[in-house]
JSON list of C-alpha atoms and ligand atoms in Angstrom, two decimals:
[
{"chain": "A", "resi": 269, "resn": "MET", "atom": "CA", "xyz": [43.47, -19.58, -39.25]},
{"chain": "A", "resi": 270, "resn": "LEU", "atom": "CA", "xyz": [40.05, -18.37, -38.23]},
{"chain": "A", "resi": 271, "resn": "PRO", "atom": "CA", "xyz": [40.02, -15.77, -35.48]},
{"chain": "A", "resi": 272, "resn": "PHE", "atom": "CA", "xyz": [38.38, -17.51, -32.51]},
{"chain": "A", "resi": 273, "resn": "MET", "atom": "CA", "xyz": [36.85, -15.98, -29.43]},
{"chain": "A", "resi": 274, "resn": "SER", "atom": "CA", "xyz": [35.31, -17.15, -26.16]},
{"chain": "A", "resi": 275, "resn": "PRO", "atom": "CA", "xyz": [31.99, -19.03, -26.45]},
{"chain": "A", "resi": 276, "resn": "LEU", "atom": "CA", "xyz": [30.82, -16.67, -23.71]},
{"chain": "A", "resi": 277, "resn": "ALA", "atom": "CA", "xyz": [30.31, -13.99, -26.36]},
{"chain": "A", "resi": 278, "resn": "GLY", "atom": "CA", "xyz": [27.85, -16.25, -28.20]},
{"chain": "A", "resi": 279, "resn": "LYS", "atom": "CA", "xyz": [26.05, -17.06, -24.97]},
{"chain": "A", "resi": 280, "resn": "ILE", "atom": "CA", "xyz": [25.64, -13.38, -24.16]},
{"chain": "A", "resi": 281, "resn": "ILE", "atom": "CA", "xyz": [24.27, -12.61, -27.63]},
{"chain": "A", "resi": 282, "resn": "TRP", "atom": "CA", "xyz": [21.77, -15.45, -27.22]},
{"chain": "A", "resi": 283, "resn": "LEU", "atom": "CA", "xyz": [20.69, -14.15, -23.78]},
{"chain": "A", "resi": 284, "resn": "ILE", "atom": "CA", "xyz": [20.23, -10.59, -25.05]},
{"chain": "A", "resi": 285, "resn": "GLY", "atom": "CA", "xyz": [18.15, -11.93, -27.95]},
{"chain": "A", "resi": 286, "resn": "VAL", "atom": "CA", "xyz": [15.91, -14.00, -25.69]},
{"chain": "A", "resi": 287, "resn": "ILE", "atom": "CA", "xyz": [15.39, -11.11, -23.26]},
{"chain": "A", "resi": 288, "resn": "GLY", "atom": "CA", "xyz": [14.55, -8.82, -26.21]},
{"chain": "A", "resi": 289, "resn": "TRP", "atom": "CA", "xyz": [12.03, -11.39, -27.41]},
{"chain": "A", "resi": 290, "resn": "PHE", "atom": "CA", "xyz": [10.32, -11.47, -23.99]},
{"chain": "A", "resi": 291, "resn": "VAL", "atom": "CA", "xyz": [10.21, -7.69, -23.76]},
{"chain": "A", "resi": 292, "resn": "ILE", "atom": "CA", "xyz": [8.52, -7.48, -27.18]},
{"chain": "A", "resi": 293, "resn": "ARG", "atom": "CA", "xyz": [6.00, -10.21, -26.41]},
{"chain": "A", "resi": 294, "resn": "TYR", "atom": "CA", "xyz": [5.06, -9.41, -22.80]},
{"chain": "A", "resi": 295, "resn": "PRO", "atom": "CA", "xyz": [2.42, -6.69, -23.38]},
{"chain": "A", "resi": 296, "resn": "HIS", "atom": "CA", "xyz": [0.78, -8.74, -26.14]},
{"chain": "A", "resi": 297, "resn": "ASP", "atom": "CA", "xyz": [0.67, -11.81, -23.97]},
{"chain": "A", "resi": 298, "resn": "ARG", "atom": "CA", "xyz": [-1.16, -9.90, -21.23]},
{"chain": "A", "resi": 299, "resn": "ARG", "atom": "CA", "xyz": [-3.66, -8.40, -23.63]},
{"chain": "A", "resi": 300, "resn": "SER", "atom": "CA", "xyz": [-4.20, -11.72, -25.39]},
{"chain": "A", "resi": 301, "resn": "ARG", "atom": "CA", "xyz": [-5.33, -13.36, -22.15]},
{"chain": "A", "resi": 302, "resn": "ARG", "atom": "CA", "xyz": [-8.01, -10.70, -21.72]},
{"chain": "A", "resi": 303, "resn": "THR", "atom": "CA", "xyz": [-9.58, -10.85, -25.23]},
{"chain": "A", "resi": 304, "resn": "ALA", "atom": "CA", "xyz": [-12.60, -13.07, -25.87]},
{"chain": "A", "resi": 305, "resn": "LYS", "atom": "CA", "xyz": [-12.22, -16.08, -28.16]},
{"chain": "A", "resi": 306, "resn": "THR", "atom": "CA", "xyz": [-14.66, -17.80, -30.47]},
{"chain": "A", "resi": 307, "resn": "ARG", "atom": "CA", "xyz": [-12.58, -20.78, -31.45]},
{"chain": "A", "resi": 308, "resn": "ARG", "atom": "CA", "xyz": [-9.64, -22.36, -29.75]},
{"chain": "A", "resi": 309, "resn": "ASP", "atom": "CA", "xyz": [-7.39, -25.27, -30.62]},
{"chain": "A", "resi": 310, "resn": "VAL", "atom": "CA", "xyz": [-5.41, -26.54, -27.65]},
{"chain": "A", "resi": 311, "resn": "GLY", "atom": "CA", "xyz": [-5.61, -30.24, -28.44]},
{"chain": "A", "resi": 312, "resn": "PRO", "atom": "CA", "xyz": [-2.72, -32.67, -27.81]},
{"chain": "A", "resi": 313, "resn": "ARG", "atom": "CA", "xyz": [-1.10, -31.72, -31.11]},
{"chain": "A", "resi": 314, "resn": "GLU", "atom": "CA", "xyz": [-0.89, -28.01, -30.20]},
{"chain": "A", "resi": 315, "resn": "PHE", "atom": "CA", "xyz": [0.32, -28.89, -26.71]},
{"chain": "A", "resi": 316, "resn": "PHE", "atom": "CA", "xyz": [3.04, -31.17, -28.10]},
{"chain": "A", "resi": 317, "resn": "SER", "atom": "CA", "xyz": [4.11, -28.54, -30.67]},
{"chain": "A", "resi": 318, "resn": "LEU", "atom": "CA", "xyz": [4.43, -25.81, -28.06]},
{"chain": "A", "resi": 319, "resn": "ALA", "atom": "CA", "xyz": [6.33, -28.11, -25.70]},
{"chain": "A", "resi": 320, "resn": "VAL", "atom": "CA", "xyz": [8.86, -29.24, -28.32]},
{"chain": "A", "resi": 321, "resn": "SER", "atom": "CA", "xyz": [9.36, -25.69, -29.54]},
{"chain": "A", "resi": 322, "resn": "THR", "atom": "CA", "xyz": [9.91, -24.36, -25.98]},
{"chain": "A", "resi": 323, "resn": "LEU", "atom": "CA", "xyz": [12.38, -27.16, -25.35]},
{"chain": "A", "resi": 324, "resn": "GLY", "atom": "CA", "xyz": [14.41, -26.45, -28.50]},
{"chain": "A", "resi": 325, "resn": "LEU", "atom": "CA", "xyz": [14.37, -22.65, -28.43]},
{"chain": "A", "resi": 326, "resn": "GLY", "atom": "CA", "xyz": [14.47, -22.18, -24.65]},
{"chain": "A", "resi": 327, "resn": "ILE", "atom": "CA", "xyz": [15.33, -25.05, -22.35]},
{"chain": "A", "resi": 328, "resn": "VAL", "atom": "CA", "xyz": [18.07, -26.93, -24.26]},
{"chain": "A", "resi": 329, "resn": "PRO", "atom": "CA", "xyz": [20.02, -23.72, -25.14]},
{"chain": "A", "resi": 330, "resn": "ALA", "atom": "CA", "xyz": [19.55, -22.40, -21.57]},
{"chain": "A", "resi": 331, "resn": "ILE", "atom": "CA", "xyz": [21.12, -25.60, -20.19]},
{"chain": "A", "resi": 332, "resn": "TYR", "atom": "CA", "xyz": [24.05, -25.07, -22.54]},
{"chain": "A", "resi": 333, "resn": "VAL", "atom": "CA", "xyz": [24.39, -21.36, -21.73]},
{"chain": "A", "resi": 334, "resn": "PHE", "atom": "CA", "xyz": [24.23, -21.77, -17.95]},
{"chain": "A", "resi": 335, "resn": "ALA", "atom": "CA", "xyz": [25.67, -25.26, -17.36]},
{"chain": "A", "resi": 336, "resn": "GLY", "atom": "CA", "xyz": [27.84, -25.77, -20.46]},
{"chain": "A", "resi": 337, "resn": "LEU", "atom": "CA", "xyz": [26.12, -29.07, -21.33]},
{"chain": "A", "resi": 338, "resn": "PRO", "atom": "CA", "xyz": [26.36, -31.26, -23.34]},
{"chain": "A", "resi": 339, "resn": "ARG", "atom": "CA", "xyz": [30.14, -30.86, -23.53]},
{"chain": "A", "resi": 340, "resn": "PHE", "atom": "CA", "xyz": [30.76, -33.50, -26.23]},
{"chain": "A", "resi": 341, "resn": "ALA", "atom": "CA", "xyz": [28.99, -31.25, -28.77]},
{"chain": "A", "resi": 342, "resn": "ASP", "atom": "CA", "xyz": [31.24, -28.17, -28.21]},
{"chain": "A", "resi": 343, "resn": "TYR", "atom": "CA", "xyz": [33.27, -26.71, -31.05]},
{"chain": "A", "resi": 344, "resn": "PRO", "atom": "CA", "xyz": [35.44, -23.55, -31.34]},
{"chain": "A", "resi": 345, "resn": "PHE", "atom": "CA", "xyz": [33.65, -20.22, -31.68]},
{"chain": "A", "resi": 346, "resn": "SER", "atom": "CA", "xyz": [34.73, -17.92, -34.49]},
{"chain": "A", "resi": 347, "resn": "ILE", "atom": "CA", "xyz": [34.28, -14.17, -34.56]},
{"chain": "A", "resi": 348, "resn": "PHE", "atom": "CA", "xyz": [32.32, -14.50, -37.81]},
{"chain": "A", "resi": 349, "resn": "GLN", "atom": "CA", "xyz": [29.71, -16.52, -35.99]},
{"chain": "A", "resi": 350, "resn": "ALA", "atom": "CA", "xyz": [29.33, -13.76, -33.40]},
{"chain": "A", "resi": 351, "resn": "ILE", "atom": "CA", "xyz": [28.84, -11.10, -36.07]},
{"chain": "A", "resi": 352, "resn": "ALA", "atom": "CA", "xyz": [26.52, -13.12, -38.32]},
{"chain": "A", "resi": 353, "resn": "GLY", "atom": "CA", "xyz": [24.52, -14.49, -35.36]},
{"chain": "A", "resi": 354, "resn": "ALA", "atom": "CA", "xyz": [23.99, -11.05, -33.86]},
{"chain": "A", "resi": 355, "resn": "ALA", "atom": "CA", "xyz": [22.84, -9.70, -37.23]},
{"chain": "A", "resi": 356, "resn": "VAL", "atom": "CA", "xyz": [20.33, -12.54, -37.77]},
{"chain": "A", "resi": 357, "resn": "PHE", "atom": "CA", "xyz": [19.07, -12.20, -34.19]},
{"chain": "A", "resi": 358, "resn": "GLY", "atom": "CA", "xyz": [18.62, -8.45, -34.71]},
{"chain": "A", "resi": 359, "resn": "PHE", "atom": "CA", "xyz": [16.65, -9.01, -37.89]},
{"chain": "A", "resi": 360, "resn": "ALA", "atom": "CA", "xyz": [14.49, -11.68, -36.17]},
{"chain": "A", "resi": 361, "resn": "LEU", "atom": "CA", "xyz": [13.65, -9.31, -33.31]},
{"chain": "A", "resi": 362, "resn": "TRP", "atom": "CA", "xyz": [12.78, -6.47, -35.67]},
{"chain": "A", "resi": 363, "resn": "LEU", "atom": "CA", "xyz": [10.45, -8.75, -37.68]},
{"chain": "A", "resi": 364, "resn": "PHE", "atom": "CA", "xyz": [8.96, -10.15, -34.48]},
{"chain": "A", "resi": 365, "resn": "TYR", "atom": "CA", "xyz": [8.21, -6.62, -33.29]},
{"chain": "A", "resi": 366, "resn": "ARG", "atom": "CA", "xyz": [6.61, -5.70, -36.64]},
{"chain": "A", "resi": 367, "resn": "THR", "atom": "CA", "xyz": [4.38, -8.79, -36.71]},
{"chain": "A", "resi": 368, "resn": "HIS", "atom": "CA", "xyz": [3.04, -8.00, -33.26]},
{"chain": "A", "resi": 369, "resn": "LYS", "atom": "CA", "xyz": [2.35, -4.42, -34.31]},
{"chain": "A", "resi": 370, "resn": "ASP", "atom": "CA", "xyz": [0.51, -5.51, -37.47]},
{"chain": "A", "resi": 371, "resn": "LEU", "atom": "CA", "xyz": [-1.45, -8.40, -35.91]},
{"chain": "A", "resi": 372, "resn": "GLY", "atom": "CA", "xyz": [-2.40, -6.39, -32.83]},
{"chain": "A", "resi": 373, "resn": "ARG", "atom": "CA", "xyz": [-5.38, -7.95, -31.05]},
{"chain": "A", "resi": 374, "resn": "ASN", "atom": "CA", "xyz": [-5.53, -10.84, -33.50]},
{"chain": "A", "resi": 375, "resn": "TRP", "atom": "CA", "xyz": [-2.42, -12.46, -32.09]},
{"chain": "A", "resi": 376, "resn": "SER", "atom": "CA", "xyz": [-2.41, -15.51, -29.79]},
{"chain": "A", "resi": 377, "resn": "VAL", "atom": "CA", "xyz": [0.08, -18.20, -28.71]},
{"chain": "A", "resi": 378, "resn": "THR", "atom": "CA", "xyz": [-2.12, -21.09, -29.87]},
{"chain": "A", "resi": 379, "resn": "LEU", "atom": "CA", "xyz": [-4.54, -21.32, -32.79]},
{"chain": "A", "resi": 380, "resn": "GLU", "atom": "CA", "xyz": [-7.51, -19.15, -31.93]},
{"chain": "A", "resi": 381, "resn": "VAL", "atom": "CA", "xyz": [-10.16, -17.03, -33.58]},
{"chain": "A", "resi": 382, "resn": "ARG", "atom": "CA", "xyz": [-11.31, -14.03, -31.62]},
{"chain": "A", "resi": 383, "resn": "ASP", "atom": "CA", "xyz": [-14.84, -12.68, -31.33]},
{"chain": "A", "resi": 384, "resn": "GLU", "atom": "CA", "xyz": [-13.92, -9.70, -33.48]},
{"chain": "A", "resi": 385, "resn": "HIS", "atom": "CA", "xyz": [-11.16, -11.23, -35.50]},
{"chain": "A", "resi": 386, "resn": "LYS", "atom": "CA", "xyz": [-9.94, -9.28, -38.51]},
{"chain": "A", "resi": 387, "resn": "LEU", "atom": "CA", "xyz": [-7.84, -10.72, -41.31]},
{"chain": "A", "resi": 388, "resn": "VAL", "atom": "CA", "xyz": [-4.58, -8.77, -41.40]},
{"chain": "A", "resi": 389, "resn": "THR", "atom": "CA", "xyz": [-3.03, -8.45, -44.88]},
{"chain": "A", "resi": 390, "resn": "ASN", "atom": "CA", "xyz": [-1.04, -5.24, -44.50]},
{"chain": "A", "resi": 391, "resn": "GLY", "atom": "CA", "xyz": [2.45, -4.35, -43.30]},
{"chain": "A", "resi": 392, "resn": "VAL", "atom": "CA", "xyz": [4.71, -7.40, -43.04]},
{"chain": "A", "resi": 393, "resn": "TYR", "atom": "CA", "xyz": [1.61, -9.52, -43.79]},
{"chain": "A", "resi": 394, "resn": "ASN", "atom": "CA", "xyz": [1.46, -8.06, -47.29]},
{"chain": "A", "resi": 395, "resn": "ARG", "atom": "CA", "xyz": [3.73, -10.59, -49.00]},
{"chain": "A", "resi": 396, "resn": "VAL", "atom": "CA", "xyz": [4.04, -13.37, -46.44]},
{"chain": "A", "resi": 397, "resn": "ARG", "atom": "CA", "xyz": [1.21, -15.16, -44.58]},
{"chain": "A", "resi": 398, "resn": "HIS", "atom": "CA", "xyz": [3.31, -16.23, -41.58]},
{"chain": "A", "resi": 399, "resn": "PRO", "atom": "CA", "xyz": [5.91, -13.52, -40.91]},
{"chain": "A", "resi": 400, "resn": "MET", "atom": "CA", "xyz": [5.89, -14.30, -37.19]},
{"chain": "A", "resi": 401, "resn": "TYR", "atom": "CA", "xyz": [6.94, -17.84, -38.02]},
{"chain": "A", "resi": 402, "resn": "SER", "atom": "CA", "xyz": [9.60, -16.36, -40.34]},
{"chain": "A", "resi": 403, "resn": "ALA", "atom": "CA", "xyz": [10.88, -14.46, -37.30]},
{"chain": "A", "resi": 404, "resn": "PHE", "atom": "CA", "xyz": [10.98, -17.69, -35.26]},
{"chain": "A", "resi": 405, "resn": "TRP", "atom": "CA", "xyz": [12.87, -19.46, -38.05]},
{"chain": "A", "resi": 406, "resn": "LEU", "atom": "CA", "xyz": [15.38, -16.59, -38.02]},
{"chain": "A", "resi": 407, "resn": "TRP", "atom": "CA", "xyz": [15.69, -16.87, -34.24]},
{"chain": "A", "resi": 408, "resn": "ALA", "atom": "CA", "xyz": [16.34, -20.62, -34.55]},
{"chain": "A", "resi": 409, "resn": "LEU", "atom": "CA", "xyz": [18.91, -19.92, -37.27]},
{"chain": "A", "resi": 410, "resn": "ALA", "atom": "CA", "xyz": [20.59, -17.25, -35.11]},
{"chain": "A", "resi": 411, "resn": "GLN", "atom": "CA", "xyz": [20.74, -19.74, -32.22]},
{"chain": "A", "resi": 412, "resn": "ALA", "atom": "CA", "xyz": [22.43, -22.30, -34.50]},
{"chain": "A", "resi": 413, "resn": "ILE", "atom": "CA", "xyz": [25.01, -19.71, -35.57]},
{"chain": "A", "resi": 414, "resn": "VAL", "atom": "CA", "xyz": [25.71, -18.11, -32.21]},
{"chain": "A", "resi": 415, "resn": "LEU", "atom": "CA", "xyz": [25.95, -21.15, -29.87]},
{"chain": "A", "resi": 416, "resn": "PRO", "atom": "CA", "xyz": [29.16, -23.13, -30.56]},
{"chain": "A", "resi": 417, "resn": "ASN", "atom": "CA", "xyz": [27.59, -26.44, -29.59]},
{"chain": "A", "resi": 418, "resn": "TRP", "atom": "CA", "xyz": [25.98, -28.69, -32.18]},
{"chain": "A", "resi": 419, "resn": "PHE", "atom": "CA", "xyz": [23.30, -30.02, -29.88]},
{"chain": "A", "resi": 420, "resn": "ALA", "atom": "CA", "xyz": [22.15, -26.75, -28.28]},
{"chain": "A", "resi": 421, "resn": "GLY", "atom": "CA", "xyz": [22.61, -24.85, -31.54]},
{"chain": "A", "resi": 422, "resn": "LEU", "atom": "CA", "xyz": [20.48, -27.12, -33.71]},
{"chain": "A", "resi": 423, "resn": "ALA", "atom": "CA", "xyz": [17.83, -27.78, -31.05]},
{"chain": "A", "resi": 424, "resn": "GLY", "atom": "CA", "xyz": [15.99, -24.58, -32.00]},
{"chain": "A", "resi": 425, "resn": "LEU", "atom": "CA", "xyz": [15.65, -25.51, -35.68]},
{"chain": "A", "resi": 426, "resn": "VAL", "atom": "CA", "xyz": [14.39, -28.98, -34.77]},
{"chain": "A", "resi": 427, "resn": "GLY", "atom": "CA", "xyz": [12.05, -27.67, -32.04]},
{"chain": "A", "resi": 428, "resn": "PHE", "atom": "CA", "xyz": [10.52, -24.81, -33.96]},
{"chain": "A", "resi": 429, "resn": "GLY", "atom": "CA", "xyz": [10.51, -26.83, -37.19]},
{"chain": "A", "resi": 430, "resn": "THR", "atom": "CA", "xyz": [8.31, -29.41, -35.45]},
{"chain": "A", "resi": 431, "resn": "LEU", "atom": "CA", "xyz": [5.83, -26.75, -34.35]},
{"chain": "A", "resi": 432, "resn": "PHE", "atom": "CA", "xyz": [5.82, -25.07, -37.74]},
{"chain": "A", "resi": 433, "resn": "PHE", "atom": "CA", "xyz": [5.15, -28.17, -39.83]},
{"chain": "A", "resi": 434, "resn": "LEU", "atom": "CA", "xyz": [2.57, -29.57, -37.39]},
{"chain": "A", "resi": 435, "resn": "ARG", "atom": "CA", "xyz": [0.73, -26.28, -37.19]},
{"chain": "A", "resi": 436, "resn": "VAL", "atom": "CA", "xyz": [0.89, -24.31, -40.40]},
{"chain": "A", "resi": 437, "resn": "GLY", "atom": "CA", "xyz": [-1.55, -26.46, -42.41]},
{"chain": "A", "resi": 438, "resn": "ASN", "atom": "CA", "xyz": [-4.10, -26.43, -39.57]},
{"chain": "A", "resi": 439, "resn": "GLU", "atom": "CA", "xyz": [-3.76, -22.70, -39.13]},
{"chain": "A", "resi": 440, "resn": "GLU", "atom": "CA", "xyz": [-4.38, -22.06, -42.82]},
{"chain": "A", "resi": 441, "resn": "LYS", "atom": "CA", "xyz": [-7.40, -24.37, -42.74]},
{"chain": "A", "resi": 442, "resn": "MET", "atom": "CA", "xyz": [-8.77, -22.59, -39.68]},
{"chain": "A", "resi": 443, "resn": "MET", "atom": "CA", "xyz": [-8.28, -19.20, -41.34]},
{"chain": "A", "resi": 444, "resn": "ALA", "atom": "CA", "xyz": [-9.89, -20.40, -44.59]},
{"chain": "A", "resi": 445, "resn": "ASP", "atom": "CA", "xyz": [-12.87, -21.82, -42.63]},
{"chain": "A", "resi": 446, "resn": "THR", "atom": "CA", "xyz": [-13.27, -18.50, -40.85]},
{"chain": "A", "resi": 447, "resn": "PHE", "atom": "CA", "xyz": [-12.61, -16.00, -43.64]},
{"chain": "A", "resi": 448, "resn": "GLY", "atom": "CA", "xyz": [-13.50, -18.08, -46.75]},
{"chain": "A", "resi": 449, "resn": "ASP", "atom": "CA", "xyz": [-12.51, -16.62, -50.11]},
{"chain": "A", "resi": 450, "resn": "GLU", "atom": "CA", "xyz": [-10.95, -13.58, -48.47]},
{"chain": "A", "resi": 451, "resn": "TYR", "atom": "CA", "xyz": [-8.26, -15.87, -47.01]},
{"chain": "A", "resi": 452, "resn": "ARG", "atom": "CA", "xyz": [-8.02, -18.10, -50.10]},
{"chain": "A", "resi": 453, "resn": "ASP", "atom": "CA", "xyz": [-7.38, -15.03, -52.28]},
{"chain": "A", "resi": 454, "resn": "TYR", "atom": "CA", "xyz": [-4.82, -13.84, -49.74]},
{"chain": "A", "resi": 455, "resn": "MET", "atom": "CA", "xyz": [-3.11, -17.27, -49.94]},
{"chain": "A", "resi": 456, "resn": "LYS", "atom": "CA", "xyz": [-2.91, -16.99, -53.73]},
{"chain": "A", "resi": 457, "resn": "ARG", "atom": "CA", "xyz": [-0.94, -13.77, -53.63]},
{"chain": "A", "resi": 458, "resn": "THR", "atom": "CA", "xyz": [1.37, -14.48, -50.68]},
{"chain": "A", "resi": 459, "resn": "ALA", "atom": "CA", "xyz": [4.13, -16.92, -49.73]},
{"chain": "A", "resi": 460, "resn": "ARG", "atom": "CA", "xyz": [4.22, -18.79, -46.41]},
{"chain": "A", "resi": 461, "resn": "ILE", "atom": "CA", "xyz": [7.44, -17.54, -44.84]},
{"chain": "A", "resi": 462, "resn": "ILE", "atom": "CA", "xyz": [9.90, -16.35, -47.50]},
{"chain": "A", "resi": 463, "resn": "PRO", "atom": "CA", "xyz": [8.62, -13.62, -49.89]},
{"chain": "A", "resi": 464, "resn": "GLY", "atom": "CA", "xyz": [8.25, -15.04, -53.41]},
{"chain": "A", "resi": 465, "resn": "ILE", "atom": "CA", "xyz": [9.90, -18.38, -52.54]},
{"chain": "A", "resi": 466, "resn": "TYR", "atom": "CA", "xyz": [8.03, -20.48, -49.98]},
{"chain": "B", "resi": 654, "resn": "SAH", "atom": "N1", "xyz": [0.94, -17.42, -38.58]},
{"chain": "B", "resi": 654, "resn": "SAH", "atom": "C1", "xyz": [0.97, -16.02, -38.30]},
{"chain": "B", "resi": 654, "resn": "SAH", "atom": "C2", "xyz": [0.35, -15.68, -36.96]},
{"chain": "B", "resi": 654, "resn": "SAH", "atom": "C3", "xyz": [0.88, -16.42, -35.77]},
{"chain": "B", "resi": 654, "resn": "SAH", "atom": "S1", "xyz": [-0.04, -16.09, -34.28]},
{"chain": "B", "resi": 654, "resn": "SAH", "atom": "C4", "xyz": [2.37, -15.52, -38.46]},
{"chain": "B", "resi": 654, "resn": "SAH", "atom": "O1", "xyz": [3.29, -16.33, -38.50]},
{"chain": "B", "resi": 654, "resn": "SAH", "atom": "O2", "xyz": [2.59, -14.33, -38.56]},
{"chain": "B", "resi": 654, "resn": "SAH", "atom": "C5", "xyz": [-1.33, -17.28, -34.42]},
{"chain": "B", "resi": 654, "resn": "SAH", "atom": "C6", "xyz": [-2.71, -16.63, -34.51]},
{"chain": "B", "resi": 654, "resn": "SAH", "atom": "O3", "xyz": [-2.71, -15.61, -35.47]},
{"chain": "B", "resi": 654, "resn": "SAH", "atom": "C7", "xyz": [-3.76, -17.64, -34.97]},
{"chain": "B", "resi": 654, "resn": "SAH", "atom": "O4", "xyz": [-4.49, -18.02, -33.85]},
{"chain": "B", "resi": 654, "resn": "SAH", "atom": "C8", "xyz": [-4.61, -16.91, -36.00]},
{"chain": "B", "resi": 654, "resn": "SAH", "atom": "O5", "xyz": [-5.91, -16.74, -35.51]},
{"chain": "B", "resi": 654, "resn": "SAH", "atom": "C9", "xyz": [-3.96, -15.56, -36.15]},
{"chain": "B", "resi": 654, "resn": "SAH", "atom": "N2", "xyz": [-3.66, -15.20, -37.53]},
{"chain": "B", "resi": 654, "resn": "SAH", "atom": "C10", "xyz": [-2.83, -15.82, -38.39]},
{"chain": "B", "resi": 654, "resn": "SAH", "atom": "N3", "xyz": [-2.75, -15.17, -39.56]},
{"chain": "B", "resi": 654, "resn": "SAH", "atom": "C11", "xyz": [-3.55, -14.08, -39.45]},
{"chain": "B", "resi": 654, "resn": "SAH", "atom": "C12", "xyz": [-3.90, -12.99, -40.32]},
{"chain": "B", "resi": 654, "resn": "SAH", "atom": "N4", "xyz": [-3.40, -12.90, -41.54]},
{"chain": "B", "resi": 654, "resn": "SAH", "atom": "N5", "xyz": [-4.76, -12.07, -39.85]},
{"chain": "B", "resi": 654, "resn": "SAH", "atom": "C13", "xyz": [-5.27, -12.17, -38.60]},
{"chain": "B", "resi": 654, "resn": "SAH", "atom": "N6", "xyz": [-4.99, -13.14, -37.74]},
{"chain": "B", "resi": 654, "resn": "SAH", "atom": "C14", "xyz": [-4.14, -14.08, -38.15]}
]
């Protein structure tokens, strides 16, 4: 018999994680709005990606957490899920914090190149080109572990996965157009999201 506990514990872990995420991002979001941009991609594809990702990582799980829907997808919540989910969430938040520190002024929600954009290749960017996306994948994974509801749990992986695969190729092309061989060399010695693997 697995030791089960109330799904409320999973919901609380999810809420703490999301609040932590907002606290980390807030100052960067404010600064980002104030910095001048040279190039900006907010076409329909970017808009769609951001919408699907927000739905899967935010809106669908929030409906589950606050309204308990959809009920048909509920399953029992084990204590191992609570422990593993909290650990993955913690790791995601740490990595998210680090990526914001390392990217600094070069960060933005959509694909943009700033007037004084610098290519960051240090810190968590040393071995992986998209550590912030790694952090989002970890968040989506934590959501799947910590919410005992198939629909709300998996929505994050589907939502963020859509954004990731629609965006990552464009982002790398934009960076290569802007930084040329400097970025192409950087691509040769780094992985996309998992050090040494992908
Ligand atoms: N893909 C990165 C960054 C996400 S934020 C990650 O997952 O960590 C998106 C913005 O970051 C893009 O608009 C791009 O201009 C910028 N960016 C991406 N990689 C960068 C790098 N290595 N150095 C500087 N800016 C970068």
